[in-house]
Amino acid sequence: MTDQAVRPETDIPGKPTSASRTTLSHIMTGSDTNLLGTVHGGVIMKLVDDAAGAVAGRHSGGPAVTASMDEMVFLEPVRVGDLVHVKAQVNWTGRSSMEVGVRVLAERWNESTPAQQVGSAYLVFAAVDADGKPRPVPPVIPETERDKRRYQEAQIRRTHRLARRRAIKELREKRVADGIDD
């Protein structure tokens, strides 16, 4: 992609990765815990979705809804008193969809030790208009070598998501054709 990226069918000028990149930070409290006494994975997932949604809305210039979340990985437990940083950016864009990559880091709120990565996820958002219909998004312009790598990796993940969806649809259609009713 070039600095002058424009989506030909809409004449929407591209936006650089840095234009919508964001970090959401939150201190984990006792109300965030699970039965094991660590922070509930669902709490982290909500923070991930919130940060990714903000990035998608910023990039697309309006409302965007979560279409899918994949590859949510929890690397380390998060504890009460951890300051969690959720860093998100648009990795790739289609006509109306965007893949947002998210890294989750945690550090003790009262210590000056470096934050440690505790999770990551990839989410796909669809930009929607006032009627909930898909609307076009600006192409993303990767700025750094890391951004370019993330863009290429996102294209691979998209190919895999579409292939998986197609294979499942074909399997279900075959089961119906064979008279197997689930």
mmCIF file of N, CA and C in Angstrom, residues 11-122:
data_model
loop_
_atom_site.group_PDB
_atom_site.id
_atom_site.type_symbol
_atom_site.label_atom_id
_atom_site.label_comp_id
_atom_site.label_asym_id
_atom_site.label_seq_id
_atom_site.Cartn_x
_atom_site.Cartn_y
_atom_site.Cartn_z
ATOM 1 N N ASP A 11 -13.704 6.045 -3.672
ATOM 2 C CA ASP A 11 -12.870 7.249 -3.598
ATOM 3 C C ASP A 11 -12.615 7.691 -2.160
ATOM 4 N N ILE A 12 -12.617 6.730 -1.229
ATOM 5 C CA ILE A 12 -12.315 7.056 0.164
ATOM 6 C C ILE A 12 -10.799 7.028 0.335
ATOM 7 N N PRO A 13 -10.216 8.142 0.772
ATOM 8 C CA PRO A 13 -8.761 8.133 0.979
ATOM 9 C C PRO A 13 -8.386 7.254 2.175
ATOM 10 N N GLY A 14 -7.211 6.663 2.097
ATOM 11 C CA GLY A 14 -6.734 5.797 3.167
ATOM 12 C C GLY A 14 -6.346 6.573 4.406
ATOM 13 N N LYS A 15 -6.266 5.834 5.516
ATOM 14 C CA LYS A 15 -5.831 6.416 6.783
ATOM 15 C C LYS A 15 -4.649 5.597 7.294
ATOM 16 N N PRO A 16 -3.641 6.258 7.837
ATOM 17 C CA PRO A 16 -2.503 5.515 8.384
ATOM 18 C C PRO A 16 -2.897 4.747 9.647
ATOM 19 N N THR A 17 -2.167 3.700 9.912
ATOM 20 C CA THR A 17 -2.417 2.868 11.090
ATOM 21 C C THR A 17 -2.464 3.709 12.359
ATOM 22 N N SER A 18 -1.572 4.677 12.470
ATOM 23 C CA SER A 18 -1.473 5.476 13.693
ATOM 24 C C SER A 18 -2.692 6.371 13.939
ATOM 25 N N ALA A 19 -3.493 6.624 12.916
ATOM 26 C CA ALA A 19 -4.627 7.540 13.055
ATOM 27 C C ALA A 19 -5.681 7.031 14.032
ATOM 28 N N SER A 20 -5.791 5.727 14.193
ATOM 29 C CA SER A 20 -6.845 5.195 15.066
ATOM 30 C C SER A 20 -6.307 4.319 16.193
ATOM 31 N N ARG A 21 -5.016 4.105 16.237
ATOM 32 C CA ARG A 21 -4.408 3.279 17.289
ATOM 33 C C ARG A 21 -4.761 3.852 18.661
ATOM 34 N N THR A 22 -5.056 2.978 19.618
ATOM 35 C CA THR A 22 -5.423 3.466 20.949
ATOM 36 C C THR A 22 -4.993 2.496 22.039
ATOM 37 N N THR A 23 -4.948 2.987 23.260
ATOM 38 C CA THR A 23 -4.684 2.170 24.439
ATOM 39 C C THR A 23 -5.753 2.467 25.477
ATOM 40 N N LEU A 24 -6.353 1.411 26.002
ATOM 41 C CA LEU A 24 -7.335 1.516 27.074
ATOM 42 C C LEU A 24 -6.682 0.910 28.314
ATOM 43 N N SER A 25 -6.673 1.639 29.439
ATOM 44 C CA SER A 25 -6.063 1.132 30.671
ATOM 45 C C SER A 25 -7.107 1.063 31.772
ATOM 46 N N HIS A 26 -6.984 0.013 32.603
ATOM 47 C CA HIS A 26 -7.979 -0.223 33.650
ATOM 48 C C HIS A 26 -7.325 -0.960 34.808
ATOM 49 N N ILE A 27 -7.615 -0.542 36.039
ATOM 50 C CA ILE A 27 -7.121 -1.261 37.219
ATOM 51 C C ILE A 27 -8.128 -2.343 37.572
ATOM 52 N N MET A 28 -7.647 -3.566 37.737
ATOM 53 C CA MET A 28 -8.508 -4.697 38.056
ATOM 54 C C MET A 28 -8.818 -4.713 39.555
ATOM 55 N N THR A 29 -10.087 -4.925 39.878
ATOM 56 C CA THR A 29 -10.533 -4.931 41.268
ATOM 57 C C THR A 29 -11.173 -6.268 41.620
ATOM 58 N N GLY A 30 -11.566 -6.389 42.860
ATOM 59 C CA GLY A 30 -12.183 -7.629 43.338
ATOM 60 C C GLY A 30 -13.437 -8.003 42.576
ATOM 61 N N SER A 31 -14.170 -7.034 42.067
ATOM 62 C CA SER A 31 -15.399 -7.346 41.321
ATOM 63 C C SER A 31 -15.108 -7.963 39.948
ATOM 64 N N ASP A 32 -13.837 -7.964 39.545
ATOM 65 C CA ASP A 32 -13.452 -8.518 38.240
ATOM 66 C C ASP A 32 -13.022 -9.979 38.321
ATOM 67 N N THR A 33 -13.052 -10.574 39.517
ATOM 68 C CA THR A 33 -12.455 -11.908 39.694
ATOM 69 C C THR A 33 -13.399 -13.055 39.383
ATOM 70 N N ASN A 34 -12.762 -14.195 39.112
ATOM 71 C CA ASN A 34 -13.485 -15.451 38.911
ATOM 72 C C ASN A 34 -13.381 -16.291 40.190
ATOM 73 N N LEU A 35 -13.825 -17.529 40.144
ATOM 74 C CA LEU A 35 -13.794 -18.398 41.325
ATOM 75 C C LEU A 35 -12.385 -18.779 41.755
ATOM 76 N N LEU A 36 -11.400 -18.586 40.902
ATOM 77 C CA LEU A 36 -10.015 -18.892 41.252
ATOM 78 C C LEU A 36 -9.301 -17.690 41.877
ATOM 79 N N GLY A 37 -9.975 -16.550 41.912
ATOM 80 C CA GLY A 37 -9.374 -15.356 42.496
ATOM 81 C C GLY A 37 -8.554 -14.521 41.528
ATOM 82 N N THR A 38 -8.513 -14.922 40.270
ATOM 83 C CA THR A 38 -7.843 -14.110 39.253
ATOM 84 C C THR A 38 -8.921 -13.396 38.435
ATOM 85 N N VAL A 39 -8.488 -12.496 37.574
ATOM 86 C CA VAL A 39 -9.459 -11.732 36.786
ATOM 87 C C VAL A 39 -10.130 -12.653 35.765
ATOM 88 N N HIS A 40 -11.426 -12.556 35.712
ATOM 89 C CA HIS A 40 -12.248 -13.375 34.813
ATOM 90 C C HIS A 40 -11.888 -13.069 33.359
ATOM 91 N N GLY A 41 -11.728 -14.125 32.560
ATOM 92 C CA GLY A 41 -11.406 -13.947 31.147
ATOM 93 C C GLY A 41 -12.416 -13.093 30.414
ATOM 94 N N GLY A 42 -13.679 -13.169 30.820
ATOM 95 C CA GLY A 42 -14.717 -12.364 30.183
ATOM 96 C C GLY A 42 -14.520 -10.874 30.415
ATOM 97 N N VAL A 43 -13.960 -10.513 31.563
ATOM 98 C CA VAL A 43 -13.667 -9.104 31.841
ATOM 99 C C VAL A 43 -12.599 -8.608 30.869
ATOM 100 N N ILE A 44 -11.572 -9.425 30.680
ATOM 101 C CA ILE A 44 -10.503 -9.069 29.734
ATOM 102 C C ILE A 44 -11.069 -9.000 28.321
ATOM 103 N N MET A 45 -11.927 -9.962 27.965
ATOM 104 C CA MET A 45 -12.517 -9.960 26.618
ATOM 105 C C MET A 45 -13.343 -8.695 26.376
ATOM 106 N N LYS A 46 -14.059 -8.232 27.396
ATOM 107 C CA LYS A 46 -14.840 -7.007 27.227
ATOM 108 C C LYS A 46 -13.921 -5.808 27.002
ATOM 109 N N LEU A 47 -12.829 -5.728 27.765
ATOM 110 C CA LEU A 47 -11.877 -4.640 27.552
ATOM 111 C C LEU A 47 -11.298 -4.700 26.136
ATOM 112 N N VAL A 48 -10.997 -5.903 25.677
ATOM 113 C CA VAL A 48 -10.479 -6.102 24.318
ATOM 114 C C VAL A 48 -11.500 -5.607 23.298
ATOM 115 N N ASP A 49 -12.763 -5.992 23.468
ATOM 116 C CA ASP A 49 -13.816 -5.583 22.534
ATOM 117 C C ASP A 49 -14.023 -4.067 22.585
ATOM 118 N N ASP A 50 -13.963 -3.488 23.787
ATOM 119 C CA ASP A 50 -14.130 -2.034 23.912
ATOM 120 C C ASP A 50 -13.021 -1.286 23.175
ATOM 121 N N ALA A 51 -11.770 -1.682 23.399
ATOM 122 C CA ALA A 51 -10.642 -1.001 22.749
ATOM 123 C C ALA A 51 -10.705 -1.192 21.236
ATOM 124 N N ALA A 52 -10.977 -2.420 20.804
ATOM 125 C CA ALA A 52 -11.056 -2.702 19.364
ATOM 126 C C ALA A 52 -12.208 -1.920 18.726
ATOM 127 N N GLY A 53 -13.326 -1.815 19.432
ATOM 128 C CA GLY A 53 -14.467 -1.059 18.911
ATOM 129 C C GLY A 53 -14.151 0.418 18.754
ATOM 130 N N ALA A 54 -13.398 0.963 19.708
ATOM 131 C CA ALA A 54 -13.006 2.369 19.608
ATOM 132 C C ALA A 54 -12.119 2.581 18.385
ATOM 133 N N VAL A 55 -11.184 1.673 18.174
ATOM 134 C CA VAL A 55 -10.280 1.770 17.021
ATOM 135 C C VAL A 55 -11.070 1.649 15.716
ATOM 136 N N ALA A 56 -11.977 0.681 15.653
ATOM 137 C CA ALA A 56 -12.773 0.481 14.434
ATOM 138 C C ALA A 56 -13.643 1.694 14.134
ATOM 139 N N GLY A 57 -14.247 2.264 15.176
ATOM 140 C CA GLY A 57 -15.070 3.460 14.985
ATOM 141 C C GLY A 57 -14.251 4.654 14.532
ATOM 142 N N ARG A 58 -13.062 4.811 15.124
ATOM 143 C CA ARG A 58 -12.176 5.904 14.720
ATOM 144 C C ARG A 58 -11.739 5.743 13.268
ATOM 145 N N HIS A 59 -11.326 4.535 12.926
ATOM 146 C CA HIS A 59 -10.820 4.317 11.565
ATOM 147 C C HIS A 59 -11.934 4.519 10.536
ATOM 148 N N SER A 60 -13.109 3.962 10.828
ATOM 149 C CA SER A 60 -14.194 4.014 9.840
ATOM 150 C C SER A 60 -14.958 5.326 9.863
ATOM 151 N N GLY A 61 -14.762 6.132 10.906
ATOM 152 C CA GLY A 61 -15.447 7.416 10.992
ATOM 153 C C GLY A 61 -16.903 7.302 11.380
ATOM 154 N N GLY A 62 -17.250 6.256 12.107
ATOM 155 C CA GLY A 62 -18.635 6.079 12.539
ATOM 156 C C GLY A 62 -18.834 4.732 13.197
ATOM 157 N N PRO A 63 -20.081 4.327 13.357
ATOM 158 C CA PRO A 63 -20.373 3.089 14.064
ATOM 159 C C PRO A 63 -19.767 1.858 13.381
ATOM 160 N N ALA A 64 -19.289 0.948 14.228
ATOM 161 C CA ALA A 64 -18.776 -0.332 13.749
ATOM 162 C C ALA A 64 -19.152 -1.390 14.786
ATOM 163 N N VAL A 65 -19.548 -2.544 14.328
ATOM 164 C CA VAL A 65 -19.999 -3.610 15.223
ATOM 165 C C VAL A 65 -19.054 -4.806 15.131
ATOM 166 N N THR A 66 -18.944 -5.525 16.235
ATOM 167 C CA THR A 66 -18.096 -6.712 16.275
ATOM 168 C C THR A 66 -18.731 -7.793 15.413
ATOM 169 N N ALA A 67 -17.990 -8.282 14.428
ATOM 170 C CA ALA A 67 -18.464 -9.374 13.576
ATOM 171 C C ALA A 67 -17.918 -10.706 14.064
ATOM 172 N N SER A 68 -16.671 -10.716 14.528
ATOM 173 C CA SER A 68 -16.090 -11.951 15.059
ATOM 174 C C SER A 68 -14.880 -11.627 15.916
ATOM 175 N N MET A 69 -14.578 -12.565 16.781
ATOM 176 C CA MET A 69 -13.351 -12.493 17.576
ATOM 177 C C MET A 69 -12.684 -13.841 17.406
ATOM 178 N N ASP A 70 -11.423 -13.820 17.004
ATOM 179 C CA ASP A 70 -10.740 -15.096 16.923
ATOM 180 C C ASP A 70 -9.329 -14.990 17.485
ATOM 181 N N GLU A 71 -8.793 -16.121 17.753
ATOM 182 C CA GLU A 71 -7.441 -16.216 18.291
ATOM 183 C C GLU A 71 -7.270 -15.430 19.584
ATOM 184 N N MET A 72 -8.303 -15.428 20.445
ATOM 185 C CA MET A 72 -8.150 -14.828 21.771
ATOM 186 C C MET A 72 -7.254 -15.753 22.566
ATOM 187 N N VAL A 73 -6.114 -15.232 22.990
ATOM 188 C CA VAL A 73 -5.127 -16.036 23.700
ATOM 189 C C VAL A 73 -4.862 -15.403 25.060
ATOM 190 N N PHE A 74 -4.949 -16.219 26.101
ATOM 191 C CA PHE A 74 -4.605 -15.780 27.448
ATOM 192 C C PHE A 74 -3.252 -16.396 27.773
ATOM 193 N N LEU A 75 -2.235 -15.573 27.943
ATOM 194 C CA LEU A 75 -0.871 -16.058 28.166
ATOM 195 C C LEU A 75 -0.527 -16.201 29.642
ATOM 196 N N GLU A 76 -1.035 -15.297 30.455
ATOM 197 C CA GLU A 76 -0.761 -15.282 31.899
ATOM 198 C C GLU A 76 -2.019 -14.817 32.615
ATOM 199 N N PRO A 77 -2.209 -15.262 33.864
ATOM 200 C CA PRO A 77 -3.366 -14.753 34.610
ATOM 201 C C PRO A 77 -3.185 -13.283 34.973
ATOM 202 N N VAL A 78 -4.300 -12.588 35.086
ATOM 203 C CA VAL A 78 -4.314 -11.197 35.522
ATOM 204 C C VAL A 78 -4.872 -11.206 36.943
ATOM 205 N N ARG A 79 -4.263 -10.391 37.810
ATOM 206 C CA ARG A 79 -4.632 -10.411 39.224
ATOM 207 C C ARG A 79 -5.282 -9.104 39.646
ATOM 208 N N VAL A 80 -5.995 -9.165 40.745
ATOM 209 C CA VAL A 80 -6.543 -7.945 41.340
ATOM 210 C C VAL A 80 -5.366 -7.023 41.642
ATOM 211 N N GLY A 81 -5.510 -5.764 41.319
ATOM 212 C CA GLY A 81 -4.447 -4.798 41.528
ATOM 213 C C GLY A 81 -3.565 -4.607 40.312
ATOM 214 N N ASP A 82 -3.774 -5.408 39.281
ATOM 215 C CA ASP A 82 -3.011 -5.206 38.052
ATOM 216 C C ASP A 82 -3.588 -4.028 37.274
ATOM 217 N N LEU A 83 -2.706 -3.243 36.712
ATOM 218 C CA LEU A 83 -3.094 -2.196 35.774
ATOM 219 C C LEU A 83 -2.985 -2.828 34.397
ATOM 220 N N VAL A 84 -4.121 -2.982 33.737
ATOM 221 C CA VAL A 84 -4.176 -3.646 32.437
ATOM 222 C C VAL A 84 -4.227 -2.596 31.342
ATOM 223 N N HIS A 85 -3.371 -2.782 30.333
ATOM 224 C CA HIS A 85 -3.337 -1.903 29.167
ATOM 225 C C HIS A 85 -3.756 -2.731 27.956
ATOM 226 N N VAL A 86 -4.768 -2.270 27.263
ATOM 227 C CA VAL A 86 -5.244 -2.952 26.061
ATOM 228 C C VAL A 86 -4.893 -2.054 24.877
ATOM 229 N N LYS A 87 -3.964 -2.531 24.039
ATOM 230 C CA LYS A 87 -3.472 -1.751 22.899
ATOM 231 C C LYS A 87 -4.088 -2.324 21.622
ATOM 232 N N ALA A 88 -4.693 -1.471 20.818
ATOM 233 C CA ALA A 88 -5.397 -1.941 19.631
ATOM 234 C C ALA A 88 -5.066 -1.071 18.416
ATOM 235 N N GLN A 89 -5.093 -1.717 17.243
ATOM 236 C CA GLN A 89 -4.894 -0.993 15.985
ATOM 237 C C GLN A 89 -5.552 -1.760 14.849
ATOM 238 N N VAL A 90 -5.910 -1.033 13.800
ATOM 239 C CA VAL A 90 -6.441 -1.673 12.594
ATOM 240 C C VAL A 90 -5.268 -2.308 11.858
ATOM 241 N N ASN A 91 -5.389 -3.610 11.578
ATOM 242 C CA ASN A 91 -4.344 -4.324 10.837
ATOM 243 C C ASN A 91 -4.640 -4.388 9.344
ATOM 244 N N TRP A 92 -5.931 -4.463 8.978
ATOM 245 C CA TRP A 92 -6.328 -4.708 7.595
ATOM 246 C C TRP A 92 -7.738 -4.189 7.408
ATOM 247 N N THR A 93 -8.052 -3.769 6.193
ATOM 248 C CA THR A 93 -9.420 -3.353 5.880
ATOM 249 C C THR A 93 -9.883 -3.997 4.580
ATOM 250 N N GLY A 94 -11.176 -4.278 4.544
ATOM 251 C CA GLY A 94 -11.842 -4.713 3.322
ATOM 252 C C GLY A 94 -12.750 -3.582 2.868
ATOM 253 N N ARG A 95 -13.843 -3.927 2.195
ATOM 254 C CA ARG A 95 -14.787 -2.882 1.752
ATOM 255 C C ARG A 95 -15.511 -2.242 2.934
ATOM 256 N N SER A 96 -16.033 -3.089 3.831
ATOM 257 C CA SER A 96 -16.757 -2.552 4.989
ATOM 258 C C SER A 96 -16.282 -3.180 6.293
ATOM 259 N N SER A 97 -15.286 -4.040 6.217
ATOM 260 C CA SER A 97 -14.804 -4.715 7.420
ATOM 261 C C SER A 97 -13.358 -4.332 7.728
ATOM 262 N N MET A 98 -13.001 -4.535 8.987
ATOM 263 C CA MET A 98 -11.661 -4.205 9.467
ATOM 264 C C MET A 98 -11.222 -5.288 10.429
ATOM 265 N N GLU A 99 -9.970 -5.732 10.318
ATOM 266 C CA GLU A 99 -9.419 -6.579 11.359
ATOM 267 C C GLU A 99 -8.662 -5.677 12.316
ATOM 268 N N VAL A 100 -8.948 -5.833 13.605
ATOM 269 C CA VAL A 100 -8.267 -5.068 14.649
ATOM 270 C C VAL A 100 -7.451 -6.048 15.482
ATOM 271 N N GLY A 101 -6.174 -5.768 15.611
ATOM 272 C CA GLY A 101 -5.297 -6.571 16.456
ATOM 273 C C GLY A 101 -5.194 -5.929 17.823
ATOM 274 N N VAL A 102 -5.202 -6.773 18.860
ATOM 275 C CA VAL A 102 -5.182 -6.278 20.235
ATOM 276 C C VAL A 102 -4.134 -7.027 21.037
ATOM 277 N N ARG A 103 -3.351 -6.271 21.801
ATOM 278 C CA ARG A 103 -2.403 -6.856 22.761
ATOM 279 C C ARG A 103 -2.821 -6.406 24.143
ATOM 280 N N VAL A 104 -2.798 -7.348 25.089
ATOM 281 C CA VAL A 104 -3.166 -7.049 26.467
ATOM 282 C C VAL A 104 -1.915 -7.164 27.329
ATOM 283 N N LEU A 105 -1.606 -6.090 28.058
ATOM 284 C CA LEU A 105 -0.441 -6.080 28.948
ATOM 285 C C LEU A 105 -0.916 -5.796 30.370
ATOM 286 N N ALA A 106 -0.161 -6.305 31.351
ATOM 287 C CA ALA A 106 -0.517 -6.047 32.743
ATOM 288 C C ALA A 106 0.733 -5.730 33.546
ATOM 289 N N GLU A 107 0.561 -4.840 34.501
ATOM 290 C CA GLU A 107 1.639 -4.492 35.428
ATOM 291 C C GLU A 107 1.006 -4.238 36.785
ATOM 292 N N ARG A 108 1.763 -4.410 37.846
ATOM 293 C CA ARG A 108 1.252 -4.113 39.185
ATOM 294 C C ARG A 108 1.037 -2.612 39.282
ATOM 295 N N TRP A 109 -0.075 -2.209 39.833
ATOM 296 C CA TRP A 109 -0.427 -0.798 39.907
ATOM 297 C C TRP A 109 0.547 -0.005 40.766
ATOM 298 N N ASN A 110 1.180 -0.670 41.734
ATOM 299 C CA ASN A 110 2.023 0.052 42.681
ATOM 300 C C ASN A 110 3.510 -0.274 42.554
ATOM 301 N N GLU A 111 3.902 -0.848 41.431
ATOM 302 C CA GLU A 111 5.307 -1.183 41.201
ATOM 303 C C GLU A 111 5.764 -0.547 39.897
ATOM 304 N N SER A 112 7.066 -0.349 39.791
ATOM 305 C CA SER A 112 7.579 0.254 38.555
ATOM 306 C C SER A 112 8.284 -0.801 37.695
ATOM 307 N N THR A 113 7.684 -1.975 37.615
ATOM 308 C CA THR A 113 8.220 -3.035 36.754
ATOM 309 C C THR A 113 7.559 -2.928 35.394
ATOM 310 N N PRO A 114 8.235 -3.413 34.356
ATOM 311 C CA PRO A 114 7.645 -3.313 33.015
ATOM 312 C C PRO A 114 6.367 -4.152 32.892
ATOM 313 N N ALA A 115 5.470 -3.662 32.074
ATOM 314 C CA ALA A 115 4.244 -4.415 31.796
ATOM 315 C C ALA A 115 4.599 -5.689 31.042
ATOM 316 N N GLN A 116 3.848 -6.754 31.323
ATOM 317 C CA GLN A 116 4.059 -8.059 30.691
ATOM 318 C C GLN A 116 2.852 -8.368 29.806
ATOM 319 N N GLN A 117 3.104 -8.905 28.607
ATOM 320 C CA GLN A 117 1.981 -9.276 27.750
ATOM 321 C C GLN A 117 1.267 -10.468 28.364
ATOM 322 N N VAL A 118 -0.056 -10.339 28.533
ATOM 323 C CA VAL A 118 -0.857 -11.398 29.147
ATOM 324 C C VAL A 118 -1.913 -11.958 28.199
ATOM 325 N N GLY A 119 -2.062 -11.342 27.020
ATOM 326 C CA GLY A 119 -3.057 -11.840 26.079
ATOM 327 C C GLY A 119 -3.002 -11.111 24.753
ATOM 328 N N SER A 120 -3.725 -11.679 23.795
ATOM 329 C CA SER A 120 -3.854 -11.045 22.481
ATOM 330 C C SER A 120 -5.107 -11.579 21.802
ATOM 331 N N ALA A 121 -5.573 -10.825 20.824
ATOM 332 C CA ALA A 121 -6.770 -11.234 20.090
ATOM 333 C C ALA A 121 -6.830 -10.516 18.758
ATOM 334 N N TYR A 122 -7.607 -11.101 17.857
ATOM 335 C CA TYR A 122 -7.923 -10.471 16.580
ATOM 336 C C TYR A 122 -9.435 -10.419 16.479
#
